[in-house]
mmCIF file of C-alpha atoms in Angstrom:
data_model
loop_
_atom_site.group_PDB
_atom_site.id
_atom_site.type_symbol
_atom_site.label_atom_id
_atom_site.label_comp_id
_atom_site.label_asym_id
_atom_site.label_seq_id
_atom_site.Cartn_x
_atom_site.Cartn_y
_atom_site.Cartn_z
ATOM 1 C CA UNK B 535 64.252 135.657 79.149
ATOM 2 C CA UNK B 536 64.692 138.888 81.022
ATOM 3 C CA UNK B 537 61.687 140.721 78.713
ATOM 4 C CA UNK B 538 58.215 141.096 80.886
ATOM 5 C CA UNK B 539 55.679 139.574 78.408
ATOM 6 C CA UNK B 540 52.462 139.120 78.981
ATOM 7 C CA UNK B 541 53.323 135.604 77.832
ATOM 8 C CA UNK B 542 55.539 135.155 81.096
ATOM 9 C CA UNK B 543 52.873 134.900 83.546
ATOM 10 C CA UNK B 544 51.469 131.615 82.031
ATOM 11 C CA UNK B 545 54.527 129.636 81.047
ATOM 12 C CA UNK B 546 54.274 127.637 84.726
ATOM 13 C CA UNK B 547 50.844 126.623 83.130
ATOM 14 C CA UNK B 548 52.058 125.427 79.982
ATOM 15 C CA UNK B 549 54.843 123.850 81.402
ATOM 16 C CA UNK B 550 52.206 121.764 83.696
ATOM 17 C CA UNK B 551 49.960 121.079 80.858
ATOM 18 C CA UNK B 552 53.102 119.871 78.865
ATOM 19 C CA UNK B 553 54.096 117.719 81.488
ATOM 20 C CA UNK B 554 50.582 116.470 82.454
ATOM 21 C CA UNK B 555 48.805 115.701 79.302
ATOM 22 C CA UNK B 556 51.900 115.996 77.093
ATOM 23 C CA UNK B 557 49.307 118.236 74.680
ATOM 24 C CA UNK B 558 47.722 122.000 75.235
ATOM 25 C CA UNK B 559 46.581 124.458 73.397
ATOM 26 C CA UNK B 560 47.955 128.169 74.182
ATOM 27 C CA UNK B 561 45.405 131.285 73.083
ATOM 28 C CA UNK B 562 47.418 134.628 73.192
ATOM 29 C CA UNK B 563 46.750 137.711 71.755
ATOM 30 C CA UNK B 564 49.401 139.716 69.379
ATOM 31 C CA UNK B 565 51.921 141.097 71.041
ATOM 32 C CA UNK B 566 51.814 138.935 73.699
ATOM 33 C CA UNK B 567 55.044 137.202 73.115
ATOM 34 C CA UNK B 568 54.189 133.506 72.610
ATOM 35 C CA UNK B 569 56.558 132.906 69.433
ATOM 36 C CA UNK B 570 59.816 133.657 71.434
ATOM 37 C CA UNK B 571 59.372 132.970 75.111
ATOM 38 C CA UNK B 572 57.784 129.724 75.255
ATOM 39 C CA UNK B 573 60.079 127.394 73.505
ATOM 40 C CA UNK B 574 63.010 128.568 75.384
ATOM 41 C CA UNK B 575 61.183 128.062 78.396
ATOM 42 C CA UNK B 576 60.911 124.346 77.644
ATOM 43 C CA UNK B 577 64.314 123.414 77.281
ATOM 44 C CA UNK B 578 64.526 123.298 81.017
ATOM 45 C CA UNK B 579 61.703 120.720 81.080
ATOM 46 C CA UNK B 580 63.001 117.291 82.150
ATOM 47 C CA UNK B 581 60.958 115.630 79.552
ATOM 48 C CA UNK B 582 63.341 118.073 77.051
ATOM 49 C CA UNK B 583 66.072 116.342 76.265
ATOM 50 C CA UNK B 584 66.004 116.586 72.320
ATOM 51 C CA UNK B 585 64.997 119.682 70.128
ATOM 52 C CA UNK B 586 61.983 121.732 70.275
ATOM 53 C CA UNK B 587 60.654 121.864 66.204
ATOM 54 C CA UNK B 588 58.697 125.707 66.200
ATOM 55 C CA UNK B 589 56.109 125.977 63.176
ATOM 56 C CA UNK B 590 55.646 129.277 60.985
ATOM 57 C CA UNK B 591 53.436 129.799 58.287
ATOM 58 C CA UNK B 592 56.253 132.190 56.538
ATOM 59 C CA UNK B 593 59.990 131.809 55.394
ATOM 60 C CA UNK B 594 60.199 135.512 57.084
ATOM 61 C CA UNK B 595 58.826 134.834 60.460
ATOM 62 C CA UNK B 596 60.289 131.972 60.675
ATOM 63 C CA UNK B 597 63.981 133.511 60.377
ATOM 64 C CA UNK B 598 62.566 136.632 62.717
ATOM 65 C CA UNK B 599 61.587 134.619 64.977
ATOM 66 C CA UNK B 600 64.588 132.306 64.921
ATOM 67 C CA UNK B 601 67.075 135.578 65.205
ATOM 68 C CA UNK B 602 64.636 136.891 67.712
ATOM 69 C CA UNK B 603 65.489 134.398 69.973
ATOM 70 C CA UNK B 604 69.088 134.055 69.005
ATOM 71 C CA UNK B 605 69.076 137.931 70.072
ATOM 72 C CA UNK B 606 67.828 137.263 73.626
ATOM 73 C CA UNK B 607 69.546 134.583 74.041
ATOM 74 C CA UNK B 608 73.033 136.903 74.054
ATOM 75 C CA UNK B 609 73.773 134.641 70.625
ATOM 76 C CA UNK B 610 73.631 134.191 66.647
ATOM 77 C CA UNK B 611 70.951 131.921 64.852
ATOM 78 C CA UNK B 612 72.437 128.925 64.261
ATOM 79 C CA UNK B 613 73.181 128.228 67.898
ATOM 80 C CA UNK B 614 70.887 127.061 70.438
ATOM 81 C CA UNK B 615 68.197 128.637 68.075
ATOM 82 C CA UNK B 616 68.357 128.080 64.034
ATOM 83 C CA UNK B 617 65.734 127.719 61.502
ATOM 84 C CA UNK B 618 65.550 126.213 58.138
ATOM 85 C CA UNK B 619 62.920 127.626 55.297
ATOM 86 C CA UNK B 620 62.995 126.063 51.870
ATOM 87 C CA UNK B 621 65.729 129.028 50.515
ATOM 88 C CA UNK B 622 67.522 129.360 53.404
ATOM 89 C CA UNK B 623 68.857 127.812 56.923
ATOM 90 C CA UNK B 624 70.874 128.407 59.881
ATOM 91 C CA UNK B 625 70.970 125.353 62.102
ATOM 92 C CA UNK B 626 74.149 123.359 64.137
ATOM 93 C CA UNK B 627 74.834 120.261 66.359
ATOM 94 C CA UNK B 628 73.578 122.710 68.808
ATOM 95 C CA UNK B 629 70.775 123.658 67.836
ATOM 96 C CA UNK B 630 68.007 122.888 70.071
ATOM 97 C CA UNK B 631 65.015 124.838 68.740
ATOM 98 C CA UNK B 632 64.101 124.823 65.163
ATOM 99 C CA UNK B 633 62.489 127.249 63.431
ATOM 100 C CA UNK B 634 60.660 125.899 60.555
ATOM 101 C CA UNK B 635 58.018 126.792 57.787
ATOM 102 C CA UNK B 636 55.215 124.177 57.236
ATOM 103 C CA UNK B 637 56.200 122.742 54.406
ATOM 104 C CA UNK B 638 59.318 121.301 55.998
ATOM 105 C CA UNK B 639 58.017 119.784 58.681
ATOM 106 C CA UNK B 640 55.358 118.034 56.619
ATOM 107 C CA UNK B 641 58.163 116.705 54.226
ATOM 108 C CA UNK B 642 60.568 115.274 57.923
ATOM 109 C CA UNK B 643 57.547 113.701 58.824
ATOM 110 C CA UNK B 644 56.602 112.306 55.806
ATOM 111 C CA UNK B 645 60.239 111.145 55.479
ATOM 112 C CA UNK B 646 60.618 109.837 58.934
ATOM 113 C CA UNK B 647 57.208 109.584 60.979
ATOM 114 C CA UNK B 648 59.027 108.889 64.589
ATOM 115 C CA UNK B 649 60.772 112.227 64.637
ATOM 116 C CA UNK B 650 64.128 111.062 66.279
ATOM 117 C CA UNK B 651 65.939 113.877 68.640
ATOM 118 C CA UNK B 652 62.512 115.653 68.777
ATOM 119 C CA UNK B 653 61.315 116.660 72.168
ATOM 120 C CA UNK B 654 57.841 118.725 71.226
ATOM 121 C CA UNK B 655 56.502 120.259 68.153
ATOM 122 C CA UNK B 656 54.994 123.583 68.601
ATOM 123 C CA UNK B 657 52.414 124.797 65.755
ATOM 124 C CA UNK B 658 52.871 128.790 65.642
ATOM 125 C CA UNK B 659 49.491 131.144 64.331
ATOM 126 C CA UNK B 660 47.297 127.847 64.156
ATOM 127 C CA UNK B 661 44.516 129.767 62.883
ATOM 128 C CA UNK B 662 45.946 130.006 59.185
ATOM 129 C CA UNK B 663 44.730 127.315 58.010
ATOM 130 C CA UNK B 664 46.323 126.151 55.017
ATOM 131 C CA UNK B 665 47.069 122.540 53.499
ATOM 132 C CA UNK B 666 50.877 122.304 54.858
ATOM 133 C CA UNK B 667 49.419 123.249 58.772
ATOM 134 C CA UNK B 668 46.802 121.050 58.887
ATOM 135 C CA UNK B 669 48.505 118.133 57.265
ATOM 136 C CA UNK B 670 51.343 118.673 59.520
ATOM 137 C CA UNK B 671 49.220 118.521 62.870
ATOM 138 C CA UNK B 672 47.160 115.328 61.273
ATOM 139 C CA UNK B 673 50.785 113.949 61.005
ATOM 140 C CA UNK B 674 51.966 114.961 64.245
ATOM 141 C CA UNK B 675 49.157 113.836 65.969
ATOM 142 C CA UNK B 676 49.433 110.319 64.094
ATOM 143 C CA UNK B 677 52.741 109.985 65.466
ATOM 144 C CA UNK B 678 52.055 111.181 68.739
ATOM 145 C CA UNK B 679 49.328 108.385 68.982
ATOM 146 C CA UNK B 680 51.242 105.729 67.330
ATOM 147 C CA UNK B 681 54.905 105.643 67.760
ATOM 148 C CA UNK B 682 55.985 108.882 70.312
ATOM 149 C CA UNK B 683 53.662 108.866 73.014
ATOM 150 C CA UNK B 684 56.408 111.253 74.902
ATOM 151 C CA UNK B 685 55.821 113.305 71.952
ATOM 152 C CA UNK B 686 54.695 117.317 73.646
ATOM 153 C CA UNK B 687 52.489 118.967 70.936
ATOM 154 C CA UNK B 688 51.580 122.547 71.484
ATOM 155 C CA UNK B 689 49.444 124.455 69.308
ATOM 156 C CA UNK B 690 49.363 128.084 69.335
ATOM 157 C CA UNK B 691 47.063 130.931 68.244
ATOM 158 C CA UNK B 692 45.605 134.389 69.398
ATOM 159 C CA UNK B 693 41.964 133.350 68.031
ATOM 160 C CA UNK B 694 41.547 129.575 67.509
ATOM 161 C CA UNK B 695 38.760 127.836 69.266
ATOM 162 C CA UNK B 696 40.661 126.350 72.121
ATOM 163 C CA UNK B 697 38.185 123.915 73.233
ATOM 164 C CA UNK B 698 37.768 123.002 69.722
ATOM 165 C CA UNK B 699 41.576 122.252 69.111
ATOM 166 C CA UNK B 700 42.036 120.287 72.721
ATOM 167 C CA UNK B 701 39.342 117.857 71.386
ATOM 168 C CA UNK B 702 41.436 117.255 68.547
ATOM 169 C CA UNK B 703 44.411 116.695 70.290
ATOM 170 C CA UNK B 704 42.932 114.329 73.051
ATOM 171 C CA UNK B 705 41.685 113.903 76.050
ATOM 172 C CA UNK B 706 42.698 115.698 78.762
ATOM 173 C CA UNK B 707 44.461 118.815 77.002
ATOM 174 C CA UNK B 708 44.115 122.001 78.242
ATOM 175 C CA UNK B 709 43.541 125.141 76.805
ATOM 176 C CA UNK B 710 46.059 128.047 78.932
ATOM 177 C CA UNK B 711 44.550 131.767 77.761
ATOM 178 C CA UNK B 712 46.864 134.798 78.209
ATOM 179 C CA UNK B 713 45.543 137.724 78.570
ATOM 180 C CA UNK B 714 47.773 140.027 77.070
ATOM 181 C CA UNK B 715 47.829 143.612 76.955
ATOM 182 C CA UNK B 716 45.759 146.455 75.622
ATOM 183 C CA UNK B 717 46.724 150.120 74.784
ATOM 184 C CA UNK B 718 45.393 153.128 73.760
ATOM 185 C CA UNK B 719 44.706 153.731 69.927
ATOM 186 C CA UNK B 720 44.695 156.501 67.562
ATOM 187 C CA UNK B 721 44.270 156.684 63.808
ATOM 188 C CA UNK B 722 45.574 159.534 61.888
ATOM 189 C CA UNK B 723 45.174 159.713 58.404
ATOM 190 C CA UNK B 724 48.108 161.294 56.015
ATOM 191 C CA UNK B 725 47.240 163.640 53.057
ATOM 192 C CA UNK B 726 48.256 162.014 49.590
ATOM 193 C CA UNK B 727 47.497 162.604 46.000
ATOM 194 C CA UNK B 728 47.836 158.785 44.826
ATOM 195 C CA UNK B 729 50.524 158.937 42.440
ATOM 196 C CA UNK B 730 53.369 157.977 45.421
ATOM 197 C CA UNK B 731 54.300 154.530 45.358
ATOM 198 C CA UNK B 732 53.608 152.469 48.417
ATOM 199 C CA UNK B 733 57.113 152.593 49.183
ATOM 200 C CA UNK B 734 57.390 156.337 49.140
ATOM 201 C CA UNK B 735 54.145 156.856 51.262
ATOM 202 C CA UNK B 736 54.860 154.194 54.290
ATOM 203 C CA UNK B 737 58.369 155.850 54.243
ATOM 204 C CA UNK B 738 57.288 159.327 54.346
ATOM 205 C CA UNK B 739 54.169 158.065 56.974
ATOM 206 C CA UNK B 740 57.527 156.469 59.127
ATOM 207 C CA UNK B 741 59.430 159.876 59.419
ATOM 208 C CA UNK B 742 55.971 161.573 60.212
ATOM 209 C CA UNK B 743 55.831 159.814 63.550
ATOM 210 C CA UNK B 744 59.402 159.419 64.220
ATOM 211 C CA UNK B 745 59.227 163.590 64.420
ATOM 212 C CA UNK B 746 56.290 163.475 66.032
ATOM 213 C CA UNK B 747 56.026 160.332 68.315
ATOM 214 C CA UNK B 748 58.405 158.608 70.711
ATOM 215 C CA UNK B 749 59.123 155.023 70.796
ATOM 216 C CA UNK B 750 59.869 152.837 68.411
ATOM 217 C CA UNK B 751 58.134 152.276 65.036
ATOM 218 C CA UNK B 752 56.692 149.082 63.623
ATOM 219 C CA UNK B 753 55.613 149.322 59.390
ATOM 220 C CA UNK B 754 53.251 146.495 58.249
ATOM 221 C CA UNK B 755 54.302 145.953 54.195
ATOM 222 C CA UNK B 756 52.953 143.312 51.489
ATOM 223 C CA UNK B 757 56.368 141.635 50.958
ATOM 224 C CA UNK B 758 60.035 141.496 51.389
ATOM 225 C CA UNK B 759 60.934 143.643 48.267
ATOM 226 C CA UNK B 760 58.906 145.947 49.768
ATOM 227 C CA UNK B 761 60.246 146.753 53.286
ATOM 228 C CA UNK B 762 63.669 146.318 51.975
ATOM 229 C CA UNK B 763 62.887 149.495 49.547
ATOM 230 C CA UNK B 764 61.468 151.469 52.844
ATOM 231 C CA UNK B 765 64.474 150.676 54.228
ATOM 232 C CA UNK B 766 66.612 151.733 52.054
ATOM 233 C CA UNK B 767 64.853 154.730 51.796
ATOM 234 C CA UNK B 768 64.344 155.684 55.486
ATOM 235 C CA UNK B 769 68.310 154.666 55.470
ATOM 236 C CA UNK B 770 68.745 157.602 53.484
ATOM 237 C CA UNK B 771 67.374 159.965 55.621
ATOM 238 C CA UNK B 772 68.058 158.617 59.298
ATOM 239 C CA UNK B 773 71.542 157.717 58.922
ATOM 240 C CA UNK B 774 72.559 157.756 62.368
ATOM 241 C CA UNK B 775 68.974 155.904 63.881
ATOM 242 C CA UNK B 776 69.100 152.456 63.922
ATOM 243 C CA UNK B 777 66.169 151.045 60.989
#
């Protein structure tokens, strides 16, 4: 990838702790770009010769992160990167990461334990715990242990306890820390009588800093209906800027 990510300067070290133990555990912060630079940067592994599986805990990040990829890649999802959510998938013959929520890897290795064509598993924002993430690492690691002992496992978080997590996955795994990077804050609160809905206010907060800011803009919403309203609405009024 061509995109200087804080991420970049420890992929050598996951790459040797991939190679070495065959299990790490990677502690970035936000921002830092470990959901779509370090898969691709295993498929050149020689140990990679089948697909990486990528876990997210949502049906949205998953397909971001999937199209992400597909984006840097010069490509379309679908391609060398897919993914595959209970409503919705994008995945080929060629495909050699996978994008996937949880649940669906719990149900493939439920359904098939060995994992055929699978290279590494790599468990995305480990710190949400939830029933479908922590029954899919007991799985993983059950397989690992039992039938794929050339199985890589990864797991990935910006505030797990690393030490903690490298127990779990056995001896000799190592924890690799990025750093990340860190930038100057500043809160500014917007007038409002209430009555706006949330829709109305984020979009009028967006246009605010376009006008006054430079750079690009990222919105945090509840849910998909949502940001597709503040789109629609900042579509409206910034026809020409990309949204």
């Amino acid at each position: 990838m061509s995109l200087d990510l804080p991420i970049h300067a420890v992929l050598p070290d996951i790459r040797a702790a991939l190679a070495s133990a065959g299990a790490g555990v990677l502690i970035a912060p936000p921002g830092a770009g470990k959901t779509t630079a370090v898969a691709p940067d295993l498929l050149g592994e020689p140990w990679c010769t089948g697909q990486i599986i990528l876990t997210s805990p949502r049906r949205v990040a998953a397909r971001a992160a999937a199209e992400r990829m597909a984006e840097v890649l010069g490509e379309k999802p679908g391609e060398t990167v897919g993914y595959m959510t209970r409503l919705d998938s994008k995945v080929s013959a060629r495909t050699r990461i996978l994008v996937v929520t949880e649940a669906i890897l719990v149900n493939r290795l439920v359904d098939d334990p060995e994992l055929p064509g699978v290279s590494a598993l790599l468990f995305d924002e480990a710190h949400e715990r939830a029933l479908d993430s922590d029954l899919g690492l007991a799985l993983a690691l059950e397989t690992r242990a039992v039938l794929r002992e050339d199985l890589r496992v990864l797991v990935m978080s910006a505030t797990i306890d690393g030490a903690r997590f490298a127990r779990l996955l056995g001896e000799g795994a190592p924890v690799v820390e990025s750093e990340g990077r860190s930038f100057p804050l500043a809160i500014k609160w917007l007038g409002g009588d209430g009555s706006q809905t949330i829709e109305d206010r984020v979009a009028g907060a967006v246009m605010t800093a376009w006008r006054d800011e430079v750079g690009d803009i990222l919105a945090f919403l509840p849910g998909v209906r949502e940001i597709e309203r503040v789109r629609e609405r900042l579509e409206a009024r910034l026809s020409d800027v990309p949204i």
